[in-house]
N, CA, C and O atoms as a MOPAC input file, in Angstrom:
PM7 MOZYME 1SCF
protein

 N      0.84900 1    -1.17300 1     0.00000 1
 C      0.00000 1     0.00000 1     0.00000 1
 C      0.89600 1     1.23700 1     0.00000 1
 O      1.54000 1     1.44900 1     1.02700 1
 N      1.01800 1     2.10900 1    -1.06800 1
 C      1.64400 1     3.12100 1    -1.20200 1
 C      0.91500 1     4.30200 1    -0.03800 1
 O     -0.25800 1     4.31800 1     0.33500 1
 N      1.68300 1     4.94700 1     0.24100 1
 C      1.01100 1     6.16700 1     1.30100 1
 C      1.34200 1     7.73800 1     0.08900 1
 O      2.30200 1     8.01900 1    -0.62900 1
 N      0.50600 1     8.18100 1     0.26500 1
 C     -0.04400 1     9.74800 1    -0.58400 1
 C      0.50800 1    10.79400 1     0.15600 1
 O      0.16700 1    10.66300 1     1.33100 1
 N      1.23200 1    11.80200 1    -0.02200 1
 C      1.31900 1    12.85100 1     0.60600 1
 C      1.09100 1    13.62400 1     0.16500 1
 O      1.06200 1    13.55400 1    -1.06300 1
 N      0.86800 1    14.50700 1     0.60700 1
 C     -0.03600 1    16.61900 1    -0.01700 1
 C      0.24400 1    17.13300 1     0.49300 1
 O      0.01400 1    17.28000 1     1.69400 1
 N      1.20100 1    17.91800 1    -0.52900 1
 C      2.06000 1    19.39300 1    -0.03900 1
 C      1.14500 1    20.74800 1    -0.30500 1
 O      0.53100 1    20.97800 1    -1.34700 1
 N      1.18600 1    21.54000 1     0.79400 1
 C      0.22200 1    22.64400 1     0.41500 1
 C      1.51700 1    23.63200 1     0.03800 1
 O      2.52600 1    23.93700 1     0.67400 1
 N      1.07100 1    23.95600 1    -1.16100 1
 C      1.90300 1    25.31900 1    -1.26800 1
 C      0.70100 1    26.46800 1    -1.28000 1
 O     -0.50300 1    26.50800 1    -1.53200 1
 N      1.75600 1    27.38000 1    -0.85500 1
 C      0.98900 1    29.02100 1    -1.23200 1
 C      1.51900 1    29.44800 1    -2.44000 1
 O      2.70600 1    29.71000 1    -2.63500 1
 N      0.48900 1    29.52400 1    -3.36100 1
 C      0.88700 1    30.20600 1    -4.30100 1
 C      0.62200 1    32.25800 1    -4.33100 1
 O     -0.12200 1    32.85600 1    -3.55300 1
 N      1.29600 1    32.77700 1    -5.21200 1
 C      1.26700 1    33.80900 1    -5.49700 1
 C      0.84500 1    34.31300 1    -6.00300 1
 O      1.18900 1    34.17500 1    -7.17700 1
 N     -0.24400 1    35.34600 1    -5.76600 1
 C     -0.95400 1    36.03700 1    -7.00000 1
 C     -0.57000 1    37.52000 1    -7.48700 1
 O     -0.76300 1    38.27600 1    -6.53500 1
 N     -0.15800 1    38.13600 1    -8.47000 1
 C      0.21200 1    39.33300 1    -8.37500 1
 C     -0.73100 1    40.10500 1    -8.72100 1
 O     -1.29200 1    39.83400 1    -9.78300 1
 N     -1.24400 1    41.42400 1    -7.85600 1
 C     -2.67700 1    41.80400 1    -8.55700 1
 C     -2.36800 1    43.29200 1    -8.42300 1
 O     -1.98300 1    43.99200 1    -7.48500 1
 N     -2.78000 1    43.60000 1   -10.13500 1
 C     -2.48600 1    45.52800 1    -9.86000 1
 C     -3.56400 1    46.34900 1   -10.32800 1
 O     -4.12200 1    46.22400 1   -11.41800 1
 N     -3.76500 1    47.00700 1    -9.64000 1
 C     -4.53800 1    48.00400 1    -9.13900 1
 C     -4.36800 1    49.66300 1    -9.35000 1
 O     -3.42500 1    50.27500 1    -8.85000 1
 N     -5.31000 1    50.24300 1   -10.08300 1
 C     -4.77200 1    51.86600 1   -10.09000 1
 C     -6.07400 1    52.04300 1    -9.15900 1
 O     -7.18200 1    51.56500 1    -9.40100 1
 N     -5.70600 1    52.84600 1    -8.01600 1
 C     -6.56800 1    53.23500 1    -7.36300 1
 C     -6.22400 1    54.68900 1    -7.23300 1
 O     -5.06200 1    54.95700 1    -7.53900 1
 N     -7.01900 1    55.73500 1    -6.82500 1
 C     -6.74800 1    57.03600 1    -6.69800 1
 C     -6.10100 1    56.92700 1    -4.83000 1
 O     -5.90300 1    55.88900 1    -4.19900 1
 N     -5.91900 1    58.26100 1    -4.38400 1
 C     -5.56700 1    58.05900 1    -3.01300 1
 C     -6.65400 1    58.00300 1    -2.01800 1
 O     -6.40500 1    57.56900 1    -0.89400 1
 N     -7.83700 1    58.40600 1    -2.33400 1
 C     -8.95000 1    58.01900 1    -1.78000 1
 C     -9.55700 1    56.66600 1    -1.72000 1
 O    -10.19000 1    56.17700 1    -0.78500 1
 N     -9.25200 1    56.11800 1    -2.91200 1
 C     -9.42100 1    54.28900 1    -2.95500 1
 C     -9.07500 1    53.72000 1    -2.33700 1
 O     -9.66600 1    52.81400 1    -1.74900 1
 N     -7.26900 1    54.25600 1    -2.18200 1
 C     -6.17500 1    53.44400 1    -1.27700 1
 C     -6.73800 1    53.56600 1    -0.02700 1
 O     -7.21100 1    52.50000 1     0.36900 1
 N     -6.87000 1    54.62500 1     0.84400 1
 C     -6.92900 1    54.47100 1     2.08100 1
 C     -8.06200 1    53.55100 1     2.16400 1
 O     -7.75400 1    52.38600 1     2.41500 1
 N     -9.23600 1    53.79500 1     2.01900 1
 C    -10.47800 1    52.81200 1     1.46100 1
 C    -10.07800 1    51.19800 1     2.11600 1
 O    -10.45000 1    50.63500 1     3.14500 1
 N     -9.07700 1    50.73700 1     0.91600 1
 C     -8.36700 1    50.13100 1     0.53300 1
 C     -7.88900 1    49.27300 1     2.27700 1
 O     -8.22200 1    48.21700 1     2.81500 1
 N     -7.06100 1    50.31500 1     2.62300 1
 C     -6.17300 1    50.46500 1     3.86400 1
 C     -7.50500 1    49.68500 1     5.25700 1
 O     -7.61600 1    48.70400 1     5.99200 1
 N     -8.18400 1    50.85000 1     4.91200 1
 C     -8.64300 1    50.69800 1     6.22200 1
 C    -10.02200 1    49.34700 1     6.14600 1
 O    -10.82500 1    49.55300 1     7.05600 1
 N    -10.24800 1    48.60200 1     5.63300 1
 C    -10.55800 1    47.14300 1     4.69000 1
 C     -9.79600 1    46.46600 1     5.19500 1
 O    -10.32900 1    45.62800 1     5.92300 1
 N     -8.40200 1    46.41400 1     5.14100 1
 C     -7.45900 1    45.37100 1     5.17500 1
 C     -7.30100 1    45.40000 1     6.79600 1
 O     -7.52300 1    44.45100 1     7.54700 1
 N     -6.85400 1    46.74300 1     7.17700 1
 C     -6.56300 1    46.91500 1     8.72900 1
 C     -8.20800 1    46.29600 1     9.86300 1
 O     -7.87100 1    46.22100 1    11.04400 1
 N     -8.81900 1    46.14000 1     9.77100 1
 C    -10.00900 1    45.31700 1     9.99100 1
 C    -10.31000 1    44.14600 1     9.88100 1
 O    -11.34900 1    43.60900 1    10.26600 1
 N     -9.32700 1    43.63000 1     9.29500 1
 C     -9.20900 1    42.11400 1     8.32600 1
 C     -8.68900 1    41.33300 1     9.20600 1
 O     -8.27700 1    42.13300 1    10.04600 1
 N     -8.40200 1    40.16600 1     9.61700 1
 C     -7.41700 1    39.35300 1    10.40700 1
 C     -5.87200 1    38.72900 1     9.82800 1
 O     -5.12900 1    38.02300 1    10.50900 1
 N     -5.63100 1    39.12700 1     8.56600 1
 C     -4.45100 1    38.55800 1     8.35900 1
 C     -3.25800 1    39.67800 1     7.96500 1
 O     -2.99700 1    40.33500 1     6.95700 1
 N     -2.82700 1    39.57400 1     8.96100 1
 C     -1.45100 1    40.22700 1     9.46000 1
 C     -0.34600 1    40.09900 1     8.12900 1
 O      0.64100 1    40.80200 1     8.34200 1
 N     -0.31100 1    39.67300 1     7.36500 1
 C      0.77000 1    39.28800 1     6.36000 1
 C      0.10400 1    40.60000 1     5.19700 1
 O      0.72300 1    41.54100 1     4.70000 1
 N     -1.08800 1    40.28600 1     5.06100 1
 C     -1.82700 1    41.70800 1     3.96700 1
 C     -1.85600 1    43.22400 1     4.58400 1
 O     -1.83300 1    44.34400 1     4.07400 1
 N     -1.91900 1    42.70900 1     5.97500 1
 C     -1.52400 1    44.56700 1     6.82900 1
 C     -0.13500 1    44.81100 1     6.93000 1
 O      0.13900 1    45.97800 1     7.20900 1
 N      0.97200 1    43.91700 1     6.76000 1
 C      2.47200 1    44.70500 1     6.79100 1
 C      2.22000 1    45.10400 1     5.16100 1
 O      2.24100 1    46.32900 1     5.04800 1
 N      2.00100 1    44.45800 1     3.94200 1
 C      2.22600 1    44.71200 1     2.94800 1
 C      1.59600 1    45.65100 1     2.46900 1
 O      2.13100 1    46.28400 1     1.55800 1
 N     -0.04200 1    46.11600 1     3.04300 1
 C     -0.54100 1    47.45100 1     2.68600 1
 C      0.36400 1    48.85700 1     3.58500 1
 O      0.44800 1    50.08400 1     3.54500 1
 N      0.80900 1    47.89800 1     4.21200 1
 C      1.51800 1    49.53400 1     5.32300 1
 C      3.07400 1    49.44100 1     4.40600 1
 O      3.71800 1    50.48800 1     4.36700 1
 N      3.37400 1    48.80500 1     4.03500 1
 C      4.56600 1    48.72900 1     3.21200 1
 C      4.33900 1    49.53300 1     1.76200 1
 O      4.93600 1    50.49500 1     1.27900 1
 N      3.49500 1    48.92400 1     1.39400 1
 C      2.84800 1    49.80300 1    -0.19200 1
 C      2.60800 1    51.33400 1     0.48700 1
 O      3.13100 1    52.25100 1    -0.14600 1
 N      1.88400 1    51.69000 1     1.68400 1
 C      1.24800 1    53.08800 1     1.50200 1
 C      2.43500 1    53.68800 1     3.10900 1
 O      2.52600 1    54.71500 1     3.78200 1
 N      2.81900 1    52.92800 1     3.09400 1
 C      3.48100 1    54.18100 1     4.42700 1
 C      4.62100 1    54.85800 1     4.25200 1
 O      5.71800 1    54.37300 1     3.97800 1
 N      4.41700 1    55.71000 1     4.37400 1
 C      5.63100 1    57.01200 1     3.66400 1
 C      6.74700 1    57.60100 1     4.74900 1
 O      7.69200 1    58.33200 1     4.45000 1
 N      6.38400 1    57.06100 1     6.22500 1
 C      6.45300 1    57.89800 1     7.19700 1
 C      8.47100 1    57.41200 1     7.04200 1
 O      9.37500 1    58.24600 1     7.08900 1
 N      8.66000 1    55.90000 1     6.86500 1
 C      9.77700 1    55.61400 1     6.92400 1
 C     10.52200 1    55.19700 1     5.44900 1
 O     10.72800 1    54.05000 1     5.05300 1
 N     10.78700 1    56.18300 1     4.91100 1
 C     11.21000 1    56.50700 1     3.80500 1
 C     12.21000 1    55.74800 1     3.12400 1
 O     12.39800 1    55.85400 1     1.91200 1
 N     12.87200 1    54.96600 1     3.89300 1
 C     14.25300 1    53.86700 1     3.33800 1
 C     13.04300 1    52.72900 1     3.04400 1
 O     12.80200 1    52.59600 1     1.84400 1
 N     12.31200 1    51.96200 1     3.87700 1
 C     11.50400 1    51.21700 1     3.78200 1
 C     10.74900 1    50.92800 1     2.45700 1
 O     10.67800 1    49.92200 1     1.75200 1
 N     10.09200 1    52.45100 1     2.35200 1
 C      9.40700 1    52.68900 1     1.17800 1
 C     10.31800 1    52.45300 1     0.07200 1
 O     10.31200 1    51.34100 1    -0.45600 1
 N     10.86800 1    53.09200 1    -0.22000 1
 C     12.07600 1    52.92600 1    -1.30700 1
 C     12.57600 1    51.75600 1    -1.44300 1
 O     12.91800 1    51.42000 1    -2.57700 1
 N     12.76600 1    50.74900 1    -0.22900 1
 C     13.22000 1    49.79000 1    -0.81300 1
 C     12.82800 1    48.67700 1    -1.37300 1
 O     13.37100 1    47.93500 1    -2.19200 1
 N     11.30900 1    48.63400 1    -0.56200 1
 C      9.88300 1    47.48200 1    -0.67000 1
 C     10.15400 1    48.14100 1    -2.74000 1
 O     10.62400 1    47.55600 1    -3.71600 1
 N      9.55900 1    49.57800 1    -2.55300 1
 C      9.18000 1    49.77200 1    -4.38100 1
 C     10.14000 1    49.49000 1    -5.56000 1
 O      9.86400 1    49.28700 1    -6.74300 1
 N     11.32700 1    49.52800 1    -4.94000 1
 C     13.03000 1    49.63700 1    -5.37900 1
 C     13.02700 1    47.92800 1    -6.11100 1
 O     13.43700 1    47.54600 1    -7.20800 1
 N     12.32800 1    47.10600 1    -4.87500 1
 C     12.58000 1    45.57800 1    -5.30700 1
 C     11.36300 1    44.97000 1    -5.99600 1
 O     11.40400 1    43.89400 1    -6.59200 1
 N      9.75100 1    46.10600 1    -5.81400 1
 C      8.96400 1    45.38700 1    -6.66400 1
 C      9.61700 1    45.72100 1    -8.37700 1
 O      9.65300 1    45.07300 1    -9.42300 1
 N     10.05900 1    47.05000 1    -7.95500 1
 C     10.27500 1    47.18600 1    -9.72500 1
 C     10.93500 1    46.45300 1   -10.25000 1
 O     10.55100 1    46.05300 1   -11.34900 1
 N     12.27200 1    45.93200 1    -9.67900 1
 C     13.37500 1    45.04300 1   -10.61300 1
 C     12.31800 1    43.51400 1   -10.44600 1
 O     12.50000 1    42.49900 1   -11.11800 1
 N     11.57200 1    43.63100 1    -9.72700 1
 C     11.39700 1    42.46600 1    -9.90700 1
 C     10.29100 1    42.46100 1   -11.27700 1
 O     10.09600 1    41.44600 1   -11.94600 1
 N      9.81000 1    43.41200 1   -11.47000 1
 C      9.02900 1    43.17400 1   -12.40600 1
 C      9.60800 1    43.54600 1   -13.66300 1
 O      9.01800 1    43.21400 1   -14.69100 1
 N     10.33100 1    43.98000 1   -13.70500 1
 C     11.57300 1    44.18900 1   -14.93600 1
 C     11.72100 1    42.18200 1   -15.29800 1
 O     11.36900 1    41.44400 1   -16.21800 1
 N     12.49900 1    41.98800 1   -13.85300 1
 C     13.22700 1    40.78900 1   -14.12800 1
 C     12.76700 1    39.74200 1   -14.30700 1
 O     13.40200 1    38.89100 1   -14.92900 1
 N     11.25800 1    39.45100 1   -13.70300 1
 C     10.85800 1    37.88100 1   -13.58200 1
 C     10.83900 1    37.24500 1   -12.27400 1
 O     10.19700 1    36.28900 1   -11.83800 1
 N     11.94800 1    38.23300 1   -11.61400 1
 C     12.36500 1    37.16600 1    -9.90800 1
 C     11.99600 1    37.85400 1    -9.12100 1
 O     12.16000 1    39.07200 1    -9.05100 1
 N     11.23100 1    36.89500 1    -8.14500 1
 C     10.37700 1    37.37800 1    -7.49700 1
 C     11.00200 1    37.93900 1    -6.29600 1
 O     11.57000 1    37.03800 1    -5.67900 1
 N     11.09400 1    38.86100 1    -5.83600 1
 C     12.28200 1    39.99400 1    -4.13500 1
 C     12.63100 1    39.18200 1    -3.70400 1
 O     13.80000 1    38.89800 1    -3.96600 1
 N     11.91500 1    38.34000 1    -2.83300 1
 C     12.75200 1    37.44900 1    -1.89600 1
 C     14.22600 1    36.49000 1    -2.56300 1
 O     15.13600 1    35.84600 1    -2.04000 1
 N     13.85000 1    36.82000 1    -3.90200 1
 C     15.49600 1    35.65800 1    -4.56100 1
 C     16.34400 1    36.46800 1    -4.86100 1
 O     17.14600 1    35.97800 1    -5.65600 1
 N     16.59600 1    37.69900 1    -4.54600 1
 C     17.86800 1    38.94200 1    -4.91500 1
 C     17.40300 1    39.48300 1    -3.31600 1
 O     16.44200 1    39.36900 1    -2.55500 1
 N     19.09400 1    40.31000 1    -3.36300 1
 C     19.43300 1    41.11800 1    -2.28400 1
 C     19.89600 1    42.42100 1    -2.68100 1
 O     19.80700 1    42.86300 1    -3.82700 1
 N     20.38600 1    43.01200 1    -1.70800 1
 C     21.01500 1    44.71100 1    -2.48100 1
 C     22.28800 1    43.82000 1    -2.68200 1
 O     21.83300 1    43.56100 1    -3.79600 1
 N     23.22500 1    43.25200 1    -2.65300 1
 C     24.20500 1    42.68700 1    -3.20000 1
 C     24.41100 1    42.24300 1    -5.16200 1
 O     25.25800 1    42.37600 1    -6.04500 1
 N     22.90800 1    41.63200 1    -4.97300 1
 C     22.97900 1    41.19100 1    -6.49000 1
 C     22.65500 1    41.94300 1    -7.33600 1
 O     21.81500 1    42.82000 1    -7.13300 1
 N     23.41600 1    41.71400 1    -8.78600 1
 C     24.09400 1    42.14200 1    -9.81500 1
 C     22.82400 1    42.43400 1   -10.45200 1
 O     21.79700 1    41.86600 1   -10.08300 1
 N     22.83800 1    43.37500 1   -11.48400 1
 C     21.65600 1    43.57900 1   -11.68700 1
 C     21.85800 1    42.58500 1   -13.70700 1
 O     20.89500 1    42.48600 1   -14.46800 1
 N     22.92500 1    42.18500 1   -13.96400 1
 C     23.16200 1    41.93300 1   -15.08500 1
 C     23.35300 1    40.31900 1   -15.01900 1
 O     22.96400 1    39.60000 1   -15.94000 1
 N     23.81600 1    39.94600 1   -14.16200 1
 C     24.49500 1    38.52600 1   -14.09700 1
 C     23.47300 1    37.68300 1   -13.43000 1
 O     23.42100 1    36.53000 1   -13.86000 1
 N     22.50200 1    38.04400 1   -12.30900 1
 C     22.06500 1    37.94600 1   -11.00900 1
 C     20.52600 1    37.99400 1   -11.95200 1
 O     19.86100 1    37.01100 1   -12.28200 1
 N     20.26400 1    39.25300 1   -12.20900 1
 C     19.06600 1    39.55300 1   -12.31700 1
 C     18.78200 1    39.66100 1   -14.07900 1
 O     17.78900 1    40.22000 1   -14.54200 1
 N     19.69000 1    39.11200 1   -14.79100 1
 C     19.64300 1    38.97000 1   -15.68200 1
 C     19.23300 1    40.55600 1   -17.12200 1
 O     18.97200 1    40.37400 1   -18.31100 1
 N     19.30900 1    41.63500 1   -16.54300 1
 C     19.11600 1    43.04700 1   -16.88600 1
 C     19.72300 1    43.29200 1   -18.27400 1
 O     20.93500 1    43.09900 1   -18.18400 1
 N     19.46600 1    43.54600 1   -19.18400 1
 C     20.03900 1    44.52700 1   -20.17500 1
 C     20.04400 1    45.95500 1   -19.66100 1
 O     19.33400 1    46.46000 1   -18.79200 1
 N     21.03000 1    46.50300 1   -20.41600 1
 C     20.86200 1    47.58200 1   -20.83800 1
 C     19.65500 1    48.44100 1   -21.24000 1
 O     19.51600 1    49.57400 1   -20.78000 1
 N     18.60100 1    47.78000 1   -22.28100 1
 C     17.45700 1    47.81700 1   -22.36900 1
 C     16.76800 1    47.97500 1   -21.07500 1
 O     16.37100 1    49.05800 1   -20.64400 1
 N     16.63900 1    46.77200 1   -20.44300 1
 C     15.95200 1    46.89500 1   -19.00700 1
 C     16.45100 1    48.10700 1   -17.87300 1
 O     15.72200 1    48.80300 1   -17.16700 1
 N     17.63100 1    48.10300 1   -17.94100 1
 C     17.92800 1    49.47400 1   -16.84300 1
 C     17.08600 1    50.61200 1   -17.20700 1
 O     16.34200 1    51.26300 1   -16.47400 1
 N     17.31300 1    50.74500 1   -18.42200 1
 C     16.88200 1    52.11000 1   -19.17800 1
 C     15.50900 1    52.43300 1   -18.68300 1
 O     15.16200 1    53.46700 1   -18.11200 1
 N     14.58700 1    51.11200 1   -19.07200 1
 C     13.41400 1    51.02700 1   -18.60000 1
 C     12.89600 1    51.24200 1   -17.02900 1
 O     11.74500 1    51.49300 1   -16.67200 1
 N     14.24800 1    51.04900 1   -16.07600 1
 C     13.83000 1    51.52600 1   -14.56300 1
 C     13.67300 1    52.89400 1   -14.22200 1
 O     13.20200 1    53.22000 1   -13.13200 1
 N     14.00300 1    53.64600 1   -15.00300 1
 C     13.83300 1    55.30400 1   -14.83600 1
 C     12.56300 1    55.73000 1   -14.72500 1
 O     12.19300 1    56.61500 1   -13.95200 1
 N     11.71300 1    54.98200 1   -15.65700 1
 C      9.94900 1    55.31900 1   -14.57200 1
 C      9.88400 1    54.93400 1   -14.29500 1
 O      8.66300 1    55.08800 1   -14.30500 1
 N     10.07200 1    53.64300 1   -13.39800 1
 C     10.21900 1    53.05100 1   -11.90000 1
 C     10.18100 1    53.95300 1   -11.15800 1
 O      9.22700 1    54.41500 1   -10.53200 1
 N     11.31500 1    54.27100 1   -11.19600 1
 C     12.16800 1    55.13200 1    -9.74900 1
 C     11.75500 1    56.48500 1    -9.97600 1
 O     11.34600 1    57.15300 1    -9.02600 1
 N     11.82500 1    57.02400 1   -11.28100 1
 C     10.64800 1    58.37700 1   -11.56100 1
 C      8.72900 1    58.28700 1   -10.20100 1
 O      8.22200 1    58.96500 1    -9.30700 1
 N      8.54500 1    57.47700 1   -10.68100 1
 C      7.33100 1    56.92300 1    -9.44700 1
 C      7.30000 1    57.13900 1    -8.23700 1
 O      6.55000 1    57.98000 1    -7.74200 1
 N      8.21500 1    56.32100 1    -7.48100 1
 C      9.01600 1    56.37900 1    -6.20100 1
 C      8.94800 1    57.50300 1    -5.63900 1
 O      8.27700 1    57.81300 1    -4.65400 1
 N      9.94500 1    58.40500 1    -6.52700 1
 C     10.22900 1    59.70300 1    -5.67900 1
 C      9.07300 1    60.62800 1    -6.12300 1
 O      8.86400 1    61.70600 1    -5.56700 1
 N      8.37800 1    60.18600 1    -7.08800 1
 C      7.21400 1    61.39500 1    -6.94900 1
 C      6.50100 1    60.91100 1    -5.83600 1
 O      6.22900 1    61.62400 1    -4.87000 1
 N      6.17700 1    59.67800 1    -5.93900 1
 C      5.07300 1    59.61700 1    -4.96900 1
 C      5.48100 1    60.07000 1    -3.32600 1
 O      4.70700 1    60.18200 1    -2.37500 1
 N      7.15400 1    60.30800 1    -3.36500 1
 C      7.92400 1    61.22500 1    -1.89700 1
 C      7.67900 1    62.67300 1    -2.25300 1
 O      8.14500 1    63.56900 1    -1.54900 1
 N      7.02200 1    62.89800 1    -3.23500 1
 C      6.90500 1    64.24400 1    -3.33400 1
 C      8.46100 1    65.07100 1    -3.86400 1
 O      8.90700 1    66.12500 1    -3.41000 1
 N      8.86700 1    64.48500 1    -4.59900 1
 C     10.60800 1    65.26600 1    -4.85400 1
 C     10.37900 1    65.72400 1    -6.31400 1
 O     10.04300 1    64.77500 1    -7.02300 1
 N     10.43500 1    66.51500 1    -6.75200 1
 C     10.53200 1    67.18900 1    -7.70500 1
 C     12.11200 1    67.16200 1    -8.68800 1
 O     12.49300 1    68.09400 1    -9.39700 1
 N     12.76000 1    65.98900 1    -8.50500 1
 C     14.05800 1    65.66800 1    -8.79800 1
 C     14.27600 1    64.84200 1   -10.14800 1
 O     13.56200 1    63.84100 1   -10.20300 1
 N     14.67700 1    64.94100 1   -10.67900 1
 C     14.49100 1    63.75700 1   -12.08500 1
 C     15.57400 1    62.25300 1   -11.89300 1
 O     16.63400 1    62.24700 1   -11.26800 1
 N     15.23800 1    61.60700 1   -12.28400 1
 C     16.16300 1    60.48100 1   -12.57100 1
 C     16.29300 1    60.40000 1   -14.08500 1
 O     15.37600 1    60.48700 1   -14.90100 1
 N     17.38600 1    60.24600 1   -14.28300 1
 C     17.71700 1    60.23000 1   -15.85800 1
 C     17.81400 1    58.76700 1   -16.41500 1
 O     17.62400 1    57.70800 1   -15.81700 1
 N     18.18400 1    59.00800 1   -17.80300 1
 C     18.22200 1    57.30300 1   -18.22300 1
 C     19.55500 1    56.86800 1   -18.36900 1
 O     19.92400 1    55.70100 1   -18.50000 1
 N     20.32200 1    57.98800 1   -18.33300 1
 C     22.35900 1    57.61300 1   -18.02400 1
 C     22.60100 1    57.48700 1   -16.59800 1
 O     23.68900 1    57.13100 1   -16.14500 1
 N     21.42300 1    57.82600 1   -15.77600 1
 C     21.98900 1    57.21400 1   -14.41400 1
 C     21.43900 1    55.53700 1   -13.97100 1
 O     21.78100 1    54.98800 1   -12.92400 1
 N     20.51900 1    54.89900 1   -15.03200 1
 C     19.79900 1    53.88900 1   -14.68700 1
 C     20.95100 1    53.12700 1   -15.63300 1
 O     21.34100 1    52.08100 1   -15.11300 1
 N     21.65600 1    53.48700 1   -17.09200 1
 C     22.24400 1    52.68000 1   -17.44900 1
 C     23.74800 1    52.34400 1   -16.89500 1
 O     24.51100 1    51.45300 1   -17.26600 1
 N     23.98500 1    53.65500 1   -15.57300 1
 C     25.02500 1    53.26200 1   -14.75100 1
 C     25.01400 1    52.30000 1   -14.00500 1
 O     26.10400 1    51.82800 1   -13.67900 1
 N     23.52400 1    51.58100 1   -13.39200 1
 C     23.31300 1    51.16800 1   -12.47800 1
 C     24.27700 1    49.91500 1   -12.36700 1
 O     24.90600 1    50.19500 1   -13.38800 1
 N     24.96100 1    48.60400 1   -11.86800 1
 C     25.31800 1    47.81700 1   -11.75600 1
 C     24.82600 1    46.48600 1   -11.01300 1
 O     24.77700 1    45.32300 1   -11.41200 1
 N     24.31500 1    47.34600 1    -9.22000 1
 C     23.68100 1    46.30000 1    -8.09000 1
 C     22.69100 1    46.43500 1    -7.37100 1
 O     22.55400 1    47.64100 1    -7.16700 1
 N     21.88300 1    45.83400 1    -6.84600 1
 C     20.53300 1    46.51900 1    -6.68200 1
 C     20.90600 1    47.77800 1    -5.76700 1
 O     20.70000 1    48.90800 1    -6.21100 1
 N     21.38900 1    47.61500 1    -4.64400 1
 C     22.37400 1    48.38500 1    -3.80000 1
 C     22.24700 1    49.94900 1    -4.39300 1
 O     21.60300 1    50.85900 1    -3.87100 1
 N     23.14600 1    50.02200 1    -5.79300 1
 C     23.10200 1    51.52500 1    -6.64600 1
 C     21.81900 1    51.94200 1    -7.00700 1
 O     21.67400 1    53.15400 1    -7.16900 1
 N     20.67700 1    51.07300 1    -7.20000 1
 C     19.89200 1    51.15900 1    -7.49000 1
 C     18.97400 1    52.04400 1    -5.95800 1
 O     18.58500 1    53.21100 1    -5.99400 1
 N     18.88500 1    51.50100 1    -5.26800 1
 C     18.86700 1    52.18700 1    -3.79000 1
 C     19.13200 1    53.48300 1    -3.70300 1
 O     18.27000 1    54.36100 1    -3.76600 1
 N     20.81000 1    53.74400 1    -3.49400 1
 C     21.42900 1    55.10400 1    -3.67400 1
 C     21.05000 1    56.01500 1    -4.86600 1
 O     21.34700 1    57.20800 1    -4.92800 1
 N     20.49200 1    55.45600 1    -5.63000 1
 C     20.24900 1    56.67600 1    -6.96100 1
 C     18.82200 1    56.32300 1    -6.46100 1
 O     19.43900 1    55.53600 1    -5.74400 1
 N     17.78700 1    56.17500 1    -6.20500 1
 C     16.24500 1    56.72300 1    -5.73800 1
 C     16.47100 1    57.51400 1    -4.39200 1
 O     15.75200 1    58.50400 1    -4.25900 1
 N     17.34900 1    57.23500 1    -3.38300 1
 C     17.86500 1    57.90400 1    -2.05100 1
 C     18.07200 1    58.98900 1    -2.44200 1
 O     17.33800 1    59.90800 1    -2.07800 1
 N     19.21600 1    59.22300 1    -3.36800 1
 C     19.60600 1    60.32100 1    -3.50700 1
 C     18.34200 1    61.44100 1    -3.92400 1
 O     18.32900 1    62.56400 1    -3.41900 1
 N     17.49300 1    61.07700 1    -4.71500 1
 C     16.68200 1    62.16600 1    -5.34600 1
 C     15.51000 1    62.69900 1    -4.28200 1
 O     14.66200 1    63.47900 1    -4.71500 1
 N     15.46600 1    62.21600 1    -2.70200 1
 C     14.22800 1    62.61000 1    -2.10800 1
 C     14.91900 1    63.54200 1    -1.00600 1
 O     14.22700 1    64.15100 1    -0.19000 1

C-alpha cells in the first residue's frame, strides 16, 4: 500500500490596481479590519511614507522584480543587476519610470535620468540613486 502525501503550497498572485488616493486608504482601512497580518504589513509597506528607506526599498525591489521575472525574496542589495538579475541595458533604461514613481510619490521634484539607470550595476546603486533624489 503506497502512502499519498499533499504538499500545500501558497501560491502567489500578483494583482495591480490603479486606485486614486482616496481608494487606497479605502483600501487600507478594509485590510486593517481584516485578520491577516501578512496583507496589513504589505498594505503599510505599499502606503506608508512615514519611513522613507523602507518605502524605497519594498518599491526599489517590486520594480526590478518586475523588470526581471524574480520574485524579491530571490535577490538582495548585493545582487548584480546583469548577471544575477539577468538586466540589459534595455531593461535598466526602462527603470527610470520606476524610480521616476518612487520619488514622486515622496513628493521630490528631482528627475532620474536614463544615463543614471544605465550606470546602475547592483541593486544596492539602485537604492542610492532613488535615495539620492528625495
Amino acid at each position: 500500500m503506497a502512502l499519498e502525501t499533499q504538499t500545500t503550497r501558497r501560491m502567489k498572485h500578483k494583482v495591480y490596481l490603479s486606485l486614486t488616493d482616496e481608494d487606497l486608504e479605502k483600501l487600507k482601512a478594509v485590510v486593517e479590519s481584516g485578520e491577516s497580518d501578512d496583507l496589513n504589513k504589505l498594505i503599510k509597506l505599499l502606503t506608508d511614507k512615514e519611513d522613507k528607506n523602507k518605502y524605497i526599498e519594498h518599491h526599489v525591489y517590486l520594480a526590478l522584480s518586475d523588470i526581471s521575472g524574480f520574485e524579491p525574496e530571490k535577490f538582495n542589495n548585493d545582487s548584480d543587476l546583469k548577471y544575477d538579475l539577468g538586466l540589459s541595458l534595455y531593461h535598466k533604461r526602462a527603470l527610470k519610470n520606476y524610480f521616476q514613481k518612487i520619488i514622486a510619490e515622496l513628493d521630490s521634484d528631482k528627475t532620474i535620468t536614463v544615463s543614471e539607470c544605465e550606470k546602475l550595476k547592483k541593486v544596492n546603486d539602485c537604492l542610492k540613486l532613488v535615495k539620492s533624489k528625495i
